[in-house]
mmCIF file of C-alpha atoms in Angstrom:
data_model
loop_
_atom_site.group_PDB
_atom_site.id
_atom_site.type_symbol
_atom_site.label_atom_id
_atom_site.label_comp_id
_atom_site.label_asym_id
_atom_site.label_seq_id
_atom_site.Cartn_x
_atom_site.Cartn_y
_atom_site.Cartn_z
ATOM 1 C CA MET A 1 0.000 0.000 0.000
ATOM 2 C CA SER A 2 1.199 3.533 -0.778
ATOM 3 C CA ILE A 3 -0.069 7.011 0.145
ATOM 4 C CA ILE A 4 0.582 10.378 -1.451
ATOM 5 C CA ILE A 5 -0.189 13.493 0.586
ATOM 6 C CA ARG A 6 -0.448 16.360 -1.883
ATOM 7 C CA GLY A 7 0.057 20.081 -1.375
ATOM 8 C CA ALA A 8 0.648 20.122 2.377
ATOM 9 C CA ARG A 9 2.922 22.537 4.169
ATOM 10 C CA LEU A 10 5.729 20.224 5.306
ATOM 11 C CA ILE A 11 7.324 21.439 8.553
ATOM 12 C CA ASP A 12 10.324 19.660 10.038
ATOM 13 C CA PRO A 13 12.604 21.991 12.043
ATOM 14 C CA SER A 14 15.189 19.214 12.478
ATOM 15 C CA LYS A 15 15.711 19.289 8.683
ATOM 16 C CA GLN A 16 15.149 23.062 8.271
ATOM 17 C CA LEU A 17 12.163 22.077 6.140
ATOM 18 C CA ASP A 18 9.187 24.398 5.692
ATOM 19 C CA GLN A 19 7.672 24.220 2.221
ATOM 20 C CA VAL A 20 4.462 23.367 0.393
ATOM 21 C CA THR A 21 4.955 20.141 -1.539
ATOM 22 C CA ASP A 22 3.976 16.467 -1.830
ATOM 23 C CA LEU A 23 5.077 13.437 0.178
ATOM 24 C CA HIS A 24 4.913 9.761 -0.844
ATOM 25 C CA ILE A 25 4.742 6.887 1.651
ATOM 26 C CA LYS A 26 5.425 3.345 0.432
ATOM 27 C CA ASP A 27 6.163 0.168 2.378
ATOM 28 C CA SER A 28 5.847 2.086 5.664
ATOM 29 C CA HIS A 29 8.642 4.517 4.766
ATOM 30 C CA ILE A 30 8.895 7.941 3.181
ATOM 31 C CA GLN A 31 9.588 7.239 -0.478
ATOM 32 C CA ALA A 32 9.779 10.727 -1.971
ATOM 33 C CA ILE A 33 9.303 14.432 -1.181
ATOM 34 C CA GLY A 34 8.687 17.019 -3.899
ATOM 35 C CA ASN A 35 6.465 17.608 -6.911
ATOM 36 C CA LEU A 36 4.805 14.221 -7.464
ATOM 37 C CA THR A 37 2.290 15.262 -10.120
ATOM 38 C CA GLY A 38 2.880 12.216 -12.294
ATOM 39 C CA VAL A 39 3.084 9.690 -9.474
ATOM 40 C CA ARG A 40 0.093 7.613 -8.421
ATOM 41 C CA ALA A 41 -0.615 5.741 -5.176
ATOM 42 C CA THR A 42 -3.213 3.463 -3.595
ATOM 43 C CA SER A 43 -4.477 6.375 -1.524
ATOM 44 C CA GLU A 44 -4.121 10.082 -2.283
ATOM 45 C CA ILE A 45 -4.927 12.939 0.097
ATOM 46 C CA ASP A 46 -5.526 16.534 -0.940
ATOM 47 C CA ALA A 47 -3.848 18.399 1.920
ATOM 48 C CA LYS A 48 -3.942 21.947 0.574
ATOM 49 C CA GLY A 49 -3.878 24.404 3.470
ATOM 50 C CA MET A 50 -2.825 21.692 5.949
ATOM 51 C CA ILE A 51 0.387 21.106 7.895
ATOM 52 C CA LEU A 52 2.307 17.839 7.674
ATOM 53 C CA SER A 53 4.936 17.227 10.347
ATOM 54 C CA PRO A 54 6.727 14.425 12.161
ATOM 55 C CA SER A 55 4.396 12.835 14.698
ATOM 56 C CA PHE A 56 4.516 13.958 18.313
ATOM 57 C CA VAL A 57 6.170 12.329 21.335
ATOM 58 C CA ASP A 58 4.529 12.960 24.720
ATOM 59 C CA LEU A 59 6.995 13.174 27.608
ATOM 60 C CA HIS A 60 4.332 13.138 30.308
ATOM 61 C CA THR A 61 0.829 11.651 30.282
ATOM 62 C CA CYS A 62 -1.517 9.597 32.461
ATOM 63 C CA LEU A 63 -3.169 6.675 30.681
ATOM 64 C CA ARG A 64 -5.351 5.559 33.619
ATOM 65 C CA ASP A 65 -6.815 2.039 33.173
ATOM 66 C CA LEU A 66 -5.668 -0.717 35.534
ATOM 67 C CA ASN A 67 -7.695 0.231 38.655
ATOM 68 C CA GLN A 68 -8.901 3.613 37.349
ATOM 69 C CA ILE A 69 -11.087 2.690 34.385
ATOM 70 C CA GLN A 70 -13.756 5.168 35.505
ATOM 71 C CA LYS A 71 -11.310 7.886 34.396
ATOM 72 C CA GLY A 72 -10.271 6.294 31.118
ATOM 73 C CA THR A 73 -8.826 3.171 29.564
ATOM 74 C CA ILE A 74 -5.535 2.654 27.805
ATOM 75 C CA ALA A 75 -7.500 2.085 24.591
ATOM 76 C CA SER A 76 -9.515 5.307 24.937
ATOM 77 C CA GLU A 77 -6.607 7.517 25.993
ATOM 78 C CA THR A 78 -4.123 6.210 23.416
ATOM 79 C CA GLN A 79 -6.752 6.739 20.710
ATOM 80 C CA ALA A 80 -7.226 10.298 22.009
ATOM 81 C CA ALA A 81 -3.445 10.740 21.929
ATOM 82 C CA ALA A 82 -3.311 9.579 18.299
ATOM 83 C CA SER A 83 -6.066 12.072 17.471
ATOM 84 C CA ALA A 84 -3.774 14.795 18.847
ATOM 85 C CA GLY A 85 -0.869 13.717 16.613
ATOM 86 C CA PHE A 86 1.054 11.554 19.099
ATOM 87 C CA THR A 87 2.556 8.189 18.189
ATOM 88 C CA HIS A 88 4.826 7.701 21.229
ATOM 89 C CA LEU A 89 3.866 8.190 24.891
ATOM 90 C CA CYS A 90 5.793 8.367 28.169
ATOM 91 C CA PRO A 91 3.215 7.522 30.871
ATOM 92 C CA SER A 92 3.574 8.605 34.486
ATOM 93 C CA PRO A 93 4.464 5.737 36.874
ATOM 94 C CA ASP A 94 1.750 6.667 39.418
ATOM 95 C CA THR A 95 -0.536 3.920 38.164
ATOM 96 C CA GLN A 96 -2.574 1.590 40.379
ATOM 97 C CA PRO A 97 -0.708 -0.691 40.943
ATOM 98 C CA CYS A 98 2.445 1.415 40.756
ATOM 99 C CA SER A 99 4.781 1.000 37.778
ATOM 100 C CA ASP A 100 7.655 -0.287 39.918
ATOM 101 C CA ALA A 101 7.724 -3.882 38.675
ATOM 102 C CA GLY A 102 8.342 -5.551 35.354
ATOM 103 C CA SER A 103 4.966 -7.316 35.537
ATOM 104 C CA VAL A 104 3.100 -3.977 35.696
ATOM 105 C CA ILE A 105 5.169 -2.539 32.861
ATOM 106 C CA SER A 106 4.447 -5.650 30.752
ATOM 107 C CA MET A 107 0.723 -5.387 31.476
ATOM 108 C CA ILE A 108 0.627 -1.749 30.361
ATOM 109 C CA LYS A 109 2.750 -2.444 27.277
ATOM 110 C CA ASN A 110 0.483 -5.325 26.261
ATOM 111 C CA LYS A 111 -2.648 -3.196 26.634
ATOM 112 C CA VAL A 112 -1.091 -0.370 24.583
ATOM 113 C CA ALA A 113 0.034 -2.803 21.883
ATOM 114 C CA ALA A 114 -3.418 -4.414 21.747
ATOM 115 C CA ALA A 115 -5.039 -1.001 21.269
ATOM 116 C CA GLY A 116 -2.586 -0.244 18.444
ATOM 117 C CA PHE A 117 -2.861 3.545 18.428
ATOM 118 C CA CYS A 118 0.525 4.531 19.932
ATOM 119 C CA ASP A 119 3.840 3.066 21.020
ATOM 120 C CA LEU A 120 4.745 3.079 24.700
ATOM 121 C CA LEU A 121 7.972 4.493 26.137
ATOM 122 C CA PRO A 122 7.555 3.451 29.781
ATOM 123 C CA VAL A 123 8.752 5.662 32.646
ATOM 124 C CA ALA A 124 9.043 3.519 35.762
ATOM 125 C CA ALA A 125 8.971 4.428 39.443
ATOM 126 C CA LEU A 126 12.231 5.735 40.884
ATOM 127 C CA THR A 127 11.392 4.321 44.322
ATOM 128 C CA LYS A 128 9.236 1.370 45.328
ATOM 129 C CA ASP A 129 5.551 2.317 45.346
ATOM 130 C CA LEU A 130 6.741 5.932 44.940
ATOM 131 C CA LYS A 131 7.150 6.128 48.721
ATOM 132 C CA GLY A 132 10.629 7.661 48.567
ATOM 133 C CA THR A 133 12.209 5.213 50.995
ATOM 134 C CA GLN A 134 13.592 2.314 48.934
ATOM 135 C CA LEU A 135 15.037 2.252 45.419
ATOM 136 C CA SER A 136 13.145 0.430 42.705
ATOM 137 C CA ASN A 137 14.975 -2.228 40.708
ATOM 138 C CA MET A 138 15.983 0.255 38.020
ATOM 139 C CA GLU A 139 18.385 -1.970 36.140
ATOM 140 C CA SER A 140 15.784 -4.729 35.792
ATOM 141 C CA LEU A 141 13.087 -2.218 34.785
ATOM 142 C CA SER A 142 15.448 -0.754 32.195
ATOM 143 C CA ARG A 143 15.878 -4.213 30.681
ATOM 144 C CA ALA A 144 12.066 -4.445 30.591
ATOM 145 C CA GLY A 145 12.049 -1.464 28.230
ATOM 146 C CA CYS A 146 11.728 1.557 30.534
ATOM 147 C CA ILE A 147 13.372 4.674 29.091
ATOM 148 C CA GLY A 148 13.532 6.611 32.362
ATOM 149 C CA PHE A 149 12.582 6.800 36.022
ATOM 150 C CA SER A 150 10.445 9.235 37.970
ATOM 151 C CA ASN A 151 8.889 9.597 41.386
ATOM 152 C CA ALA A 152 5.944 11.321 39.670
ATOM 153 C CA SER A 153 4.570 14.146 41.819
ATOM 154 C CA TYR A 154 5.828 12.563 45.038
ATOM 155 C CA ASP A 155 8.810 14.358 46.534
ATOM 156 C CA ILE A 156 11.708 12.322 47.946
ATOM 157 C CA SER A 157 12.383 14.157 51.193
ATOM 158 C CA ASP A 158 15.270 11.937 52.357
ATOM 159 C CA ASN A 159 18.451 13.293 50.766
ATOM 160 C CA THR A 160 20.294 10.022 51.308
ATOM 161 C CA VAL A 161 17.658 8.089 49.361
ATOM 162 C CA LEU A 162 17.668 10.697 46.583
ATOM 163 C CA LEU A 163 21.470 10.542 46.355
ATOM 164 C CA ARG A 164 21.409 6.737 46.130
ATOM 165 C CA CYS A 165 18.757 6.909 43.382
ATOM 166 C CA TYR A 166 20.865 9.291 41.335
ATOM 167 C CA GLU A 167 24.095 7.368 41.915
ATOM 168 C CA TYR A 168 22.426 4.134 40.801
ATOM 169 C CA ALA A 169 20.897 5.752 37.735
ATOM 170 C CA ALA A 170 24.207 7.388 36.807
ATOM 171 C CA THR A 171 26.051 4.070 37.150
ATOM 172 C CA PHE A 172 23.768 2.374 34.627
ATOM 173 C CA GLY A 173 23.357 5.407 32.358
ATOM 174 C CA LEU A 174 19.644 5.795 33.125
ATOM 175 C CA LYS A 175 17.606 8.992 32.735
ATOM 176 C CA VAL A 176 15.748 10.533 35.683
ATOM 177 C CA PHE A 177 12.540 12.518 35.152
ATOM 178 C CA VAL A 178 11.721 15.123 37.825
ATOM 179 C CA GLN A 179 8.507 16.945 38.674
ATOM 180 C CA ALA A 180 10.019 19.686 40.779
ATOM 181 C CA GLN A 181 7.810 20.774 43.667
ATOM 182 C CA ASP A 182 8.738 20.782 47.334
ATOM 183 C CA GLN A 183 6.282 18.606 49.234
ATOM 184 C CA GLN A 184 5.701 20.903 52.204
ATOM 185 C CA LEU A 185 5.593 24.171 50.258
ATOM 186 C CA GLY A 186 3.460 22.505 47.577
ATOM 187 C CA ASP A 187 0.673 21.675 50.014
ATOM 188 C CA GLY A 188 -1.801 24.127 48.500
ATOM 189 C CA HIS A 189 -4.407 24.393 45.780
ATOM 190 C CA MET A 190 -3.289 27.099 43.351
ATOM 191 C CA HIS A 191 -0.586 29.676 42.654
ATOM 192 C CA ALA A 192 0.125 31.928 45.636
ATOM 193 C CA GLY A 193 -0.963 35.321 44.354
ATOM 194 C CA PRO A 194 -3.763 37.891 44.447
ATOM 195 C CA THR A 195 -6.318 35.473 42.964
ATOM 196 C CA ALA A 196 -5.682 32.867 45.667
ATOM 197 C CA THR A 197 -5.931 35.551 48.360
ATOM 198 C CA ARG A 198 -9.233 36.831 46.988
ATOM 199 C CA MET A 199 -10.664 33.336 46.759
ATOM 200 C CA GLY A 200 -9.429 32.233 50.177
ATOM 201 C CA LEU A 201 -7.485 29.272 48.801
ATOM 202 C CA ASP A 202 -4.127 28.035 50.078
ATOM 203 C CA GLY A 203 -1.407 29.149 47.673
ATOM 204 C CA ILE A 204 1.646 27.360 46.336
ATOM 205 C CA PRO A 205 4.556 29.816 46.073
ATOM 206 C CA VAL A 206 7.044 29.807 43.198
ATOM 207 C CA VAL A 207 9.782 28.916 45.676
ATOM 208 C CA ALA A 208 8.165 25.457 45.975
ATOM 209 C CA GLU A 209 9.383 24.881 42.421
ATOM 210 C CA THR A 210 12.702 26.723 42.527
ATOM 211 C CA LEU A 211 13.809 25.162 45.809
ATOM 212 C CA SER A 212 13.160 21.704 44.374
ATOM 213 C CA ILE A 213 14.862 22.495 41.043
ATOM 214 C CA SER A 214 17.962 23.800 42.851
ATOM 215 C CA ARG A 215 18.103 20.701 45.065
ATOM 216 C CA HIS A 216 17.802 18.280 42.145
ATOM 217 C CA LEU A 217 20.309 20.215 40.056
ATOM 218 C CA GLN A 218 22.906 19.874 42.814
ATOM 219 C CA PHE A 219 22.374 16.117 43.012
ATOM 220 C CA MET A 220 22.514 15.854 39.217
ATOM 221 C CA GLN A 221 25.742 17.834 39.092
ATOM 222 C CA HIS A 222 27.234 15.725 41.880
ATOM 223 C CA THR A 223 26.374 12.358 40.284
ATOM 224 C CA GLY A 224 26.472 13.260 36.591
ATOM 225 C CA VAL A 225 23.069 11.609 36.025
ATOM 226 C CA SER A 226 21.095 12.543 32.906
ATOM 227 C CA GLY A 227 18.092 14.540 34.121
ATOM 228 C CA HIS A 228 14.868 15.813 32.610
ATOM 229 C CA PHE A 229 12.507 18.268 34.338
ATOM 230 C CA ASN A 230 8.787 17.791 33.631
ATOM 231 C CA GLN A 231 6.190 20.591 33.703
ATOM 232 C CA LEU A 232 8.039 23.750 34.652
ATOM 233 C CA THR A 233 5.662 26.548 35.646
ATOM 234 C CA SER A 234 7.573 29.694 36.594
ATOM 235 C CA ALA A 235 9.856 32.408 35.265
ATOM 236 C CA ALA A 236 12.263 31.725 38.137
ATOM 237 C CA GLY A 237 12.290 28.015 37.270
ATOM 238 C CA VAL A 238 13.114 28.781 33.638
ATOM 239 C CA ALA A 239 15.975 31.028 34.800
ATOM 240 C CA LEU A 240 17.461 28.211 36.896
ATOM 241 C CA ILE A 241 17.356 25.774 33.964
ATOM 242 C CA ARG A 242 18.876 28.397 31.665
ATOM 243 C CA GLN A 243 21.728 28.962 34.108
ATOM 244 C CA ALA A 244 22.352 25.228 34.552
ATOM 245 C CA LYS A 245 22.482 24.666 30.796
ATOM 246 C CA ALA A 246 24.916 27.568 30.423
ATOM 247 C CA GLN A 247 27.151 25.770 32.906
ATOM 248 C CA GLY A 248 27.124 22.694 30.681
ATOM 249 C CA MET A 249 24.863 20.451 32.746
ATOM 250 C CA ASN A 250 23.367 17.407 31.009
ATOM 251 C CA ILE A 251 19.713 18.341 31.531
ATOM 252 C CA THR A 252 16.540 18.970 29.519
ATOM 253 C CA ALA A 253 13.154 20.385 30.478
ATOM 254 C CA ASP A 254 9.576 20.598 29.258
ATOM 255 C CA VAL A 255 6.406 22.571 29.944
ATOM 256 C CA GLY A 256 2.799 21.422 29.896
ATOM 257 C CA ILE A 257 0.633 22.975 27.180
ATOM 258 C CA ALA A 258 -1.850 24.223 29.812
ATOM 259 C CA HIS A 259 0.852 26.356 31.445
ATOM 260 C CA LEU A 260 1.589 28.008 28.084
ATOM 261 C CA CYS A 261 -2.080 28.865 27.558
ATOM 262 C CA PHE A 262 -3.724 29.552 30.936
ATOM 263 C CA THR A 263 -2.945 31.474 34.129
ATOM 264 C CA ASP A 264 -4.228 31.371 37.694
ATOM 265 C CA THR A 265 -6.931 33.908 36.829
ATOM 266 C CA ALA A 266 -8.750 31.136 34.927
ATOM 267 C CA ILE A 267 -9.688 29.713 38.338
ATOM 268 C CA GLU A 268 -11.895 32.741 39.149
ATOM 269 C CA GLY A 269 -15.297 31.434 40.153
ATOM 270 C CA TYR A 270 -13.695 28.267 41.567
ATOM 271 C CA ARG A 271 -13.521 26.620 38.144
ATOM 272 C CA SER A 272 -12.239 23.166 39.028
ATOM 273 C CA GLN A 273 -11.352 22.317 35.418
ATOM 274 C CA TYR A 274 -8.309 24.556 35.947
ATOM 275 C CA HIS A 275 -7.312 22.867 39.210
ATOM 276 C CA VAL A 276 -3.987 21.331 38.175
ATOM 277 C CA GLN A 277 -0.702 20.362 39.796
ATOM 278 C CA PRO A 278 1.759 21.949 39.467
ATOM 279 C CA PRO A 279 -0.474 25.041 39.491
ATOM 280 C CA LEU A 280 -1.190 27.553 36.768
ATOM 281 C CA ARG A 281 0.776 30.685 37.591
ATOM 282 C CA ALA A 282 0.849 34.394 36.708
ATOM 283 C CA GLU A 283 0.890 35.945 33.233
ATOM 284 C CA SER A 284 4.543 36.920 33.715
ATOM 285 C CA ASP A 285 5.354 33.246 34.288
ATOM 286 C CA ARG A 286 3.387 32.189 31.210
ATOM 287 C CA LYS A 287 5.341 34.665 29.082
ATOM 288 C CA ALA A 288 8.640 33.436 30.526
ATOM 289 C CA LEU A 289 7.708 29.839 29.672
ATOM 290 C CA LEU A 290 6.979 30.872 26.083
ATOM 291 C CA ALA A 291 10.314 32.719 25.964
ATOM 292 C CA GLY A 292 11.974 29.547 27.246
ATOM 293 C CA ILE A 293 10.543 27.556 24.331
ATOM 294 C CA LYS A 294 11.682 30.221 21.868
ATOM 295 C CA ASP A 295 15.281 30.417 23.115
ATOM 296 C CA GLY A 296 15.681 26.666 23.675
ATOM 297 C CA THR A 297 15.871 26.754 27.474
ATOM 298 C CA LEU A 298 12.766 24.584 27.509
ATOM 299 C CA ASP A 299 13.243 21.737 25.062
ATOM 300 C CA ALA A 300 9.773 20.285 24.797
ATOM 301 C CA ILE A 301 6.035 20.640 25.280
ATOM 302 C CA CYS A 302 4.182 17.771 26.962
ATOM 303 C CA SER A 303 0.454 17.173 27.294
ATOM 304 C CA ALA A 304 0.338 16.407 31.045
ATOM 305 C CA HIS A 305 -2.947 14.702 30.109
ATOM 306 C CA GLN A 306 -4.920 13.603 33.183
ATOM 307 C CA PRO A 307 -8.479 12.473 32.437
ATOM 308 C CA HIS A 308 -11.062 12.370 35.237
ATOM 309 C CA GLU A 309 -14.672 11.321 35.582
ATOM 310 C CA SER A 310 -17.295 14.011 36.303
ATOM 311 C CA ALA A 311 -17.496 13.262 40.026
ATOM 312 C CA ALA A 312 -13.795 14.004 40.501
ATOM 313 C CA LYS A 313 -14.348 17.665 39.597
ATOM 314 C CA CYS A 314 -17.760 18.081 41.281
ATOM 315 C CA ALA A 315 -16.801 19.155 44.802
ATOM 316 C CA PRO A 316 -15.581 22.280 46.595
ATOM 317 C CA PHE A 317 -12.519 23.454 44.651
ATOM 318 C CA ALA A 318 -9.908 22.360 47.197
ATOM 319 C CA ALA A 319 -11.415 18.860 47.317
ATOM 320 C CA THR A 320 -11.475 18.258 43.560
ATOM 321 C CA ALA A 321 -8.984 16.014 41.782
ATOM 322 C CA THR A 322 -6.144 17.823 40.047
ATOM 323 C CA GLY A 323 -5.503 17.550 36.331
ATOM 324 C CA MET A 324 -6.902 18.396 32.926
ATOM 325 C CA ALA A 325 -7.850 16.169 29.988
ATOM 326 C CA ILE A 326 -5.698 17.650 27.228
ATOM 327 C CA TYR A 327 -5.559 15.454 24.134
ATOM 328 C CA ASP A 328 -8.779 16.646 22.500
ATOM 329 C CA MET A 329 -7.737 20.277 23.102
ATOM 330 C CA LEU A 330 -4.019 20.169 22.312
ATOM 331 C CA VAL A 331 -3.976 21.135 18.636
ATOM 332 C CA PRO A 332 -6.556 23.948 19.075
ATOM 333 C CA LEU A 333 -4.492 25.264 21.996
ATOM 334 C CA ILE A 334 -1.381 25.339 19.794
ATOM 335 C CA GLN A 335 -3.353 27.094 17.064
ATOM 336 C CA GLY A 336 -4.485 29.657 19.637
ATOM 337 C CA LEU A 337 -0.864 30.389 20.572
ATOM 338 C CA VAL A 338 0.033 30.721 16.884
ATOM 339 C CA ALA A 339 -2.910 33.072 16.253
ATOM 340 C CA ALA A 340 -1.816 35.207 19.224
ATOM 341 C CA GLU A 341 1.752 35.222 17.822
ATOM 342 C CA ASP A 342 3.023 33.625 21.030
ATOM 343 C CA LEU A 343 4.481 30.688 19.064
ATOM 344 C CA THR A 344 4.963 29.564 15.481
ATOM 345 C CA TRP A 345 3.936 26.167 14.183
ATOM 346 C CA ALA A 346 7.607 25.423 13.524
ATOM 347 C CA LEU A 347 8.550 26.064 17.166
ATOM 348 C CA ALA A 348 5.589 24.073 18.459
ATOM 349 C CA ILE A 349 6.369 21.118 16.187
ATOM 350 C CA GLN A 350 10.024 21.160 17.196
ATOM 351 C CA ALA A 351 9.014 21.061 20.864
ATOM 352 C CA LEU A 352 6.414 18.324 20.357
ATOM 353 C CA SER A 353 8.288 16.113 17.907
ATOM 354 C CA SER A 354 12.019 16.247 17.222
ATOM 355 C CA ASN A 355 13.139 17.565 20.625
ATOM 356 C CA SER A 356 10.794 15.270 22.555
ATOM 357 C CA ALA A 357 11.891 12.298 20.451
ATOM 358 C CA THR A 358 15.546 13.061 21.123
ATOM 359 C CA ILE A 359 14.889 13.119 24.887
ATOM 360 C CA ALA A 360 12.802 9.929 24.951
ATOM 361 C CA LEU A 361 14.284 7.907 22.074
ATOM 362 C CA GLY A 362 17.755 9.348 21.685
ATOM 363 C CA LYS A 363 17.000 10.224 18.056
ATOM 364 C CA THR A 364 14.780 12.582 16.101
ATOM 365 C CA THR A 365 11.703 11.695 14.106
ATOM 366 C CA SER A 366 11.851 13.483 10.779
ATOM 367 C CA LEU A 367 10.466 14.005 7.311
ATOM 368 C CA ALA A 368 13.298 12.510 5.309
ATOM 369 C CA ILE A 369 13.422 10.025 2.446
ATOM 370 C CA GLY A 370 14.008 6.521 3.790
ATOM 371 C CA GLU A 371 12.695 7.313 7.283
ATOM 372 C CA GLU A 372 9.878 5.247 8.768
ATOM 373 C CA ALA A 373 6.632 7.175 8.323
ATOM 374 C CA ASN A 374 5.580 8.639 11.673
ATOM 375 C CA LEU A 375 3.556 11.670 10.630
ATOM 376 C CA THR A 376 0.664 13.876 11.612
ATOM 377 C CA LEU A 377 -1.494 15.955 9.259
ATOM 378 C CA ILE A 378 -3.155 19.023 10.809
ATOM 379 C CA ASP A 379 -5.846 21.293 9.412
ATOM 380 C CA PRO A 380 -5.188 24.571 11.280
ATOM 381 C CA SER A 381 -8.407 26.166 10.000
ATOM 382 C CA TYR A 382 -10.833 23.326 10.738
ATOM 383 C CA PRO A 383 -13.770 24.605 12.862
ATOM 384 C CA TRP A 384 -15.392 22.281 15.383
ATOM 385 C CA THR A 385 -17.030 22.109 18.793
ATOM 386 C CA LEU A 386 -15.557 20.079 21.641
ATOM 387 C CA ASN A 387 -18.342 18.080 23.231
ATOM 388 C CA SER A 388 -19.176 14.550 24.319
ATOM 389 C CA SER A 389 -19.779 13.424 20.734
ATOM 390 C CA SER A 390 -16.570 14.884 19.272
ATOM 391 C CA GLN A 391 -14.075 14.058 22.032
ATOM 392 C CA LEU A 392 -12.176 10.771 22.173
ATOM 393 C CA SER A 393 -10.764 10.904 25.700
ATOM 394 C CA ARG A 394 -13.073 9.591 28.388
ATOM 395 C CA GLY A 395 -12.044 12.484 30.603
ATOM 396 C CA THR A 396 -14.893 14.897 31.251
ATOM 397 C CA ASN A 397 -12.485 17.509 32.645
ATOM 398 C CA GLN A 398 -12.122 19.385 29.355
ATOM 399 C CA ALA A 399 -11.464 23.060 30.108
ATOM 400 C CA LEU A 400 -12.747 24.082 26.656
ATOM 401 C CA ALA A 401 -15.835 21.868 26.665
ATOM 402 C CA ASN A 402 -18.718 23.078 24.480
ATOM 403 C CA GLN A 403 -16.589 25.835 22.928
ATOM 404 C CA GLN A 404 -16.047 26.551 19.242
ATOM 405 C CA LEU A 405 -12.454 25.585 18.413
ATOM 406 C CA LYS A 406 -10.188 25.860 15.409
ATOM 407 C CA ALA A 407 -7.638 23.271 14.180
ATOM 408 C CA ARG A 408 -7.746 19.497 14.289
ATOM 409 C CA VAL A 409 -5.588 16.534 13.355
ATOM 410 C CA LYS A 410 -6.894 14.926 10.177
ATOM 411 C CA LEU A 411 -4.505 11.965 10.032
ATOM 412 C CA THR A 412 -1.837 10.310 12.172
ATOM 413 C CA ILE A 413 0.457 7.651 10.718
ATOM 414 C CA LYS A 414 2.511 5.382 13.005
ATOM 415 C CA GLY A 415 5.115 3.128 11.454
ATOM 416 C CA GLY A 416 3.607 3.654 8.020
ATOM 417 C CA LEU A 417 0.106 2.625 9.129
ATOM 418 C CA THR A 418 -2.872 4.835 9.881
ATOM 419 C CA SER A 419 -3.413 5.059 13.649
ATOM 420 C CA TYR A 420 -6.018 7.842 13.433
ATOM 421 C CA ILE A 421 -8.070 9.388 10.653
ATOM 422 C CA MET A 422 -10.800 11.930 11.178
#
């Protein structure tokens, strides 16, 4: 079977490619790029006005399932991910049961493979049951296919345990993923600022992030471990990463799409759909995060997808579950940033595809002849309404529910095969 995608705007920052042309896929690989007027294929797609890019790699997501099927299943959430342009996913290890054993990793991998929408890049627990007291069997989990280790949102307060984790990971050349938020200072419900004061909610100060970043950076520098910071939220956090990179440290960092698009003021009226951890911060922080993407301080954009059932968000704000279902909204959110001139499609694609792939896979995904076809086709002008009939995630915590949106993925190809088509 062969496919020709005609007249799309091909964007691949890793190849300095940004041009309107045709692309031919044959035998699961990219066969040709250019004017293919005289070439015929089994399937041909008129993609005029659309964007064709390498598929996306998600560095942080929650797939639910196992003992949380009321929130979503691996089948539903990987299909939603494919509909957002993702072909590779790094799930958080805070599953039930915890992803600290090869048997759990195998179960998740088998469910993802059976669904067939995306490939899994497992991130396992750094400590047993994420309790921060005993190291997980990282070497064994690495052999089971895990690409990194994280303690999810659970802080490791014991410095001796944290040092042993990093020494072990460094010895075996393993990557550590960090969600930087001090446990005690992070015991709040939203960003510590005027909005929290007005609403009478406990705030989480920026120093909860910066203190944790500084602590982890010192351990990383001491051990030489390869580190990646998930979901930065603040201008001060970006500055710390920028300084560490300037000093030559072997680190990378990402930001969740919600933190590029929303601020703490969205919570006015106790809107629980915006109750996320780490918290949405001030407009000055949002602008600094965007600047970090533009200057390369922040390498990637992740979804931080966390689907919930309706009941989880129907309570007094402080008692609601944290997290936002992102996959159905991701491409419209990117289009909104592009329309506001906060980002370009090229920058967004670089952060979602080639940079994320390099962090997770150690290589880029690209639009190049001979490469395996992992692609996403986006219609940036497509109008639609996000509602229960149009969404694919089971999560009801969609911040943009029932709103008119613009932009949608039309096609995602994984390994030369269609994993999603609208």
